C-alpha positions as protocol buffer text, in pm:
chain_id: "A"
residue {
  index: 1
  type: VAL
  ca { x: 497 y: -295 z: 1487 }
}
residue {
  index: 2
  type: GLN
  ca { x: 372 y: -587 z: 1269 }
}
residue {
  index: 3
  type: LEU
  ca { x: 216 y: -553 z: 927 }
}
residue {
  index: 4
  type: GLN
  ca { x: 49 y: -830 z: 722 }
}
residue {
  index: 5
  type: ALA
  ca { x: -20 y: -778 z: 365 }
}
residue {
  index: 6
  type: SER
  ca { x: -254 y: -1001 z: 175 }
}
residue {
  index: 7
  type: GLY
  ca { x: -485 y: -1006 z: -102 }
}
residue {
  index: 8
  type: GLY
  ca { x: -259 y: -1026 z: -407 }
}
residue {
  index: 9
  type: GLY
  ca { x: -323 y: -1265 z: -696 }
}
residue {
  index: 10
  type: MET
  ca { x: -323 y: -1314 z: -1070 }
}
residue {
  index: 11
  type: VAL
  ca { x: -550 y: -1132 z: -1278 }
}
residue {
  index: 12
  type: GLN
  ca { x: -608 y: -999 z: -1625 }
}
residue {
  index: 13
  type: SER
  ca { x: -550 y: -651 z: -1766 }
}
residue {
  index: 14
  type: GLY
  ca { x: -847 y: -426 z: -1672 }
}
residue {
  index: 15
  type: ASP
  ca { x: -943 y: -636 z: -1353 }
}
residue {
  index: 16
  type: SER
  ca { x: -928 y: -497 z: -995 }
}
residue {
  index: 17
  type: LEU
  ca { x: -785 y: -641 z: -686 }
}
residue {
  index: 18
  type: ARG
  ca { x: -798 y: -512 z: -330 }
}
residue {
  index: 19
  type: LEU
  ca { x: -517 y: -548 z: -96 }
}
residue {
  index: 20
  type: SER
  ca { x: -522 y: -533 z: 288 }
}
residue {
  index: 21
  type: CYS
  ca { x: -252 y: -464 z: 538 }
}
residue {
  index: 22
  type: ALA
  ca { x: -340 y: -561 z: 899 }
}
residue {
  index: 23
  type: ALA
  ca { x: -140 y: -378 z: 1142 }
}
residue {
  index: 24
  type: SER
  ca { x: -85 y: -433 z: 1501 }
}
residue {
  index: 25
  type: GLY
  ca { x: 170 y: -403 z: 1785 }
}
residue {
  index: 26
  type: ARG
  ca { x: 89 y: -45 z: 1888 }
}
residue {
  index: 27
  type: THR
  ca { x: -144 y: 241 z: 1841 }
}
residue {
  index: 28
  type: PHE
  ca { x: -87 y: 434 z: 1509 }
}
residue {
  index: 29
  type: THR
  ca { x: -168 y: 788 z: 1591 }
}
residue {
  index: 30
  type: ASN
  ca { x: -7 y: 1017 z: 1368 }
}
residue {
  index: 31
  type: TYR
  ca { x: 158 y: 766 z: 1161 }
}
residue {
  index: 32
  type: VAL
  ca { x: 173 y: 744 z: 788 }
}
residue {
  index: 33
  type: MET
  ca { x: 68 y: 401 z: 619 }
}
residue {
  index: 34
  type: GLY
  ca { x: 211 y: 352 z: 291 }
}
residue {
  index: 35
  type: TRP
  ca { x: 208 y: 107 z: 0 }
}
residue {
  index: 36
  type: PHE
  ca { x: 517 y: 36 z: -230 }
}
residue {
  index: 37
  type: ARG
  ca { x: 585 y: -220 z: -498 }
}
residue {
  index: 38
  type: GLN
  ca { x: 887 y: -378 z: -654 }
}
residue {
  index: 39
  type: ALA
  ca { x: 877 y: -526 z: -1002 }
}
residue {
  index: 40
  type: PRO
  ca { x: 1151 y: -804 z: -1112 }
}
residue {
  index: 41
  type: GLY
  ca { x: 1487 y: -625 z: -1184 }
}
residue {
  index: 42
  type: LYS
  ca { x: 1353 y: -280 z: -1071 }
}
residue {
  index: 43
  type: GLU
  ca { x: 1389 y: -78 z: -731 }
}
residue {
  index: 44
  type: ARG
  ca { x: 1109 y: -48 z: -490 }
}
residue {
  index: 45
  type: GLU
  ca { x: 899 y: 243 z: -563 }
}
residue {
  index: 46
  type: PHE
  ca { x: 607 y: 433 z: -374 }
}
residue {
  index: 47
  type: VAL
  ca { x: 261 y: 370 z: -468 }
}
residue {
  index: 48
  type: ALA
  ca { x: 44 y: 565 z: -206 }
}
residue {
  index: 49
  type: SER
  ca { x: 18 y: 663 z: 128 }
}
residue {
  index: 50
  type: ILE
  ca { x: -242 y: 785 z: 375 }
}
residue {
  index: 51
  type: THR
  ca { x: -221 y: 956 z: 734 }
}
residue {
  index: 52
  type: TRP
  ca { x: -374 y: 755 z: 991 }
}
residue {
  index: 53
  type: ASN
  ca { x: -556 y: 1041 z: 1182 }
}
residue {
  index: 54
  type: VAL
  ca { x: -699 y: 1264 z: 895 }
}
residue {
  index: 55
  type: GLY
  ca { x: -691 y: 1018 z: 606 }
}
residue {
  index: 56
  type: THR
  ca { x: -512 y: 1248 z: 379 }
}
residue {
  index: 57
  type: SER
  ca { x: -376 y: 1045 z: 74 }
}
residue {
  index: 58
  type: SER
  ca { x: -102 y: 1088 z: -186 }
}
residue {
  index: 59
  type: TYR
  ca { x: -37 y: 869 z: -492 }
}
residue {
  index: 60
  type: ALA
  ca { x: 249 y: 802 z: -758 }
}
residue {
  index: 61
  type: ASP
  ca { x: 157 y: 960 z: -1086 }
}
residue {
  index: 62
  type: SER
  ca { x: 154 y: 600 z: -1243 }
}
residue {
  index: 63
  type: VAL
  ca { x: -172 y: 507 z: -1019 }
}
residue {
  index: 64
  type: GLN
  ca { x: -329 y: 826 z: -980 }
}
residue {
  index: 65
  type: GLY
  ca { x: -687 y: 788 z: -1072 }
}
residue {
  index: 66
  type: ARG
  ca { x: -694 y: 392 z: -1063 }
}
residue {
  index: 67
  type: PHE
  ca { x: -578 y: 306 z: -723 }
}
residue {
  index: 68
  type: THR
  ca { x: -747 y: 414 z: -395 }
}
residue {
  index: 69
  type: ILE
  ca { x: -590 y: 408 z: -41 }
}
residue {
  index: 70
  type: SER
  ca { x: -792 y: 383 z: 272 }
}
residue {
  index: 71
  type: ARG
  ca { x: -774 y: 287 z: 623 }
}
residue {
  index: 72
  type: VAL
  ca { x: -1032 y: 157 z: 876 }
}
residue {
  index: 73
  type: ARG
  ca { x: -874 y: 271 z: 1208 }
}
residue {
  index: 74
  type: VAL
  ca { x: -1112 y: 43 z: 1433 }
}
residue {
  index: 75
  type: GLU
  ca { x: -980 y: -249 z: 1243 }
}
residue {
  index: 76
  type: ASN
  ca { x: -615 y: -137 z: 1223 }
}
residue {
  index: 77
  type: THR
  ca { x: -630 y: -202 z: 851 }
}
residue {
  index: 78
  type: VAL
  ca { x: -508 y: -27 z: 550 }
}
residue {
  index: 79
  type: TYR
  ca { x: -651 y: -104 z: 214 }
}
residue {
  index: 80
  type: LEU
  ca { x: -520 y: -55 z: -153 }
}
residue {
  index: 81
  type: GLN
  ca { x: -820 y: -62 z: -408 }
}
residue {
  index: 82
  type: MET
  ca { x: -639 y: -125 z: -744 }
}
residue {
  index: 83
  type: ASN
  ca { x: -883 y: -104 z: -1057 }
}
residue {
  index: 84
  type: SER
  ca { x: -794 y: -95 z: -1429 }
}
residue {
  index: 85
  type: LEU
  ca { x: -489 y: -302 z: -1359 }
}
residue {
  index: 86
  type: GLU
  ca { x: -219 y: -322 z: -1615 }
}
residue {
  index: 87
  type: PRO
  ca { x: 75 y: -562 z: -1681 }
}
residue {
  index: 88
  type: GLU
  ca { x: 298 y: -292 z: -1559 }
}
residue {
  index: 89
  type: ASP
  ca { x: 141 y: -311 z: -1231 }
}
residue {
  index: 90
  type: THR
  ca { x: 293 y: -649 z: -1183 }
}
residue {
  index: 91
  type: ALA
  ca { x: 503 y: -645 z: -874 }
}
residue {
  index: 92
  type: VAL
  ca { x: 547 y: -759 z: -516 }
}
residue {
  index: 93
  type: TYR
  ca { x: 341 y: -496 z: -300 }
}
residue {
  index: 94
  type: TYR
  ca { x: 453 y: -409 z: 30 }
}
residue {
  index: 95
  type: CYS
  ca { x: 276 y: -211 z: 309 }
}
residue {
  index: 96
  type: ALA
  ca { x: 489 y: 21 z: 529 }
}
residue {
  index: 97
  type: ALA
  ca { x: 445 y: 235 z: 844 }
}
residue {
  index: 98
  type: ARG
  ca { x: 614 y: 558 z: 899 }
}
residue {
  index: 99
  type: PRO
  ca { x: 622 y: 702 z: 1242 }
}
residue {
  index: 100
  type: PRO
  ca { x: 543 y: 1057 z: 1347 }
}
residue {
  index: 101
  type: MET
  ca { x: 821 y: 1323 z: 1276 }
}
residue {
  index: 102
  type: SER
  ca { x: 1017 y: 1067 z: 1084 }
}
residue {
  index: 103
  type: ARG
  ca { x: 1133 y: 1084 z: 713 }
}
residue {
  index: 104
  type: SER
  ca { x: 1141 y: 709 z: 644 }
}
residue {
  index: 105
  type: TYR
  ca { x: 930 y: 422 z: 670 }
}
residue {
  index: 106
  type: SER
  ca { x: 1072 y: 180 z: 952 }
}
residue {
  index: 107
  type: SER
  ca { x: 829 y: -112 z: 941 }
}
residue {
  index: 108
  type: TRP
  ca { x: 762 y: -315 z: 670 }
}
residue {
  index: 109
  type: GLY
  ca { x: 514 y: -608 z: 590 }
}
residue {
  index: 110
  type: GLN
  ca { x: 630 y: -927 z: 386 }
}
residue {
  index: 111
  type: GLY
  ca { x: 471 y: -846 z: 52 }
}
residue {
  index: 112
  type: THR
  ca { x: 207 y: -1002 z: -175 }
}
residue {
  index: 113
  type: GLN
  ca { x: 245 y: -1074 z: -521 }
}
residue {
  index: 114
  type: VAL
  ca { x: 18 y: -897 z: -786 }
}
residue {
  index: 115
  type: THR
  ca { x: 43 y: -1034 z: -1139 }
}
residue {
  index: 116
  type: VAL
  ca { x: -144 y: -877 z: -1428 }
}
residue {
  index: 117
  type: SER
  ca { x: -160 y: -1063 z: -1771 }
}
residue {
  index: 118
  type: SER
  ca { x: -226 y: -876 z: -2078 }
}
């Protein structure tokens, strides 16, 4: 499995960004795809996830209502639409894939930097 994240950048507080994660290497039936982030000096944290088949999504409390995760199966791509960005959202964002029946994410993309200035 290969995951390629893109779309990061430098924005101001209140702006929007859309991250993309291109997935390849296999079919993703029954996978869960997720976005995580890691800010300087902090541990990596969960942001959002979506089930590949049905599209059921889940969000961290800190981004609920501002971020939206989606996937386009024919494109093998997962998106993270980020609205009303805050300086606290500054981090490297990673996409990840969790295989069926697994409790952990086993494949990770290289990360894309998001910087939000006040």
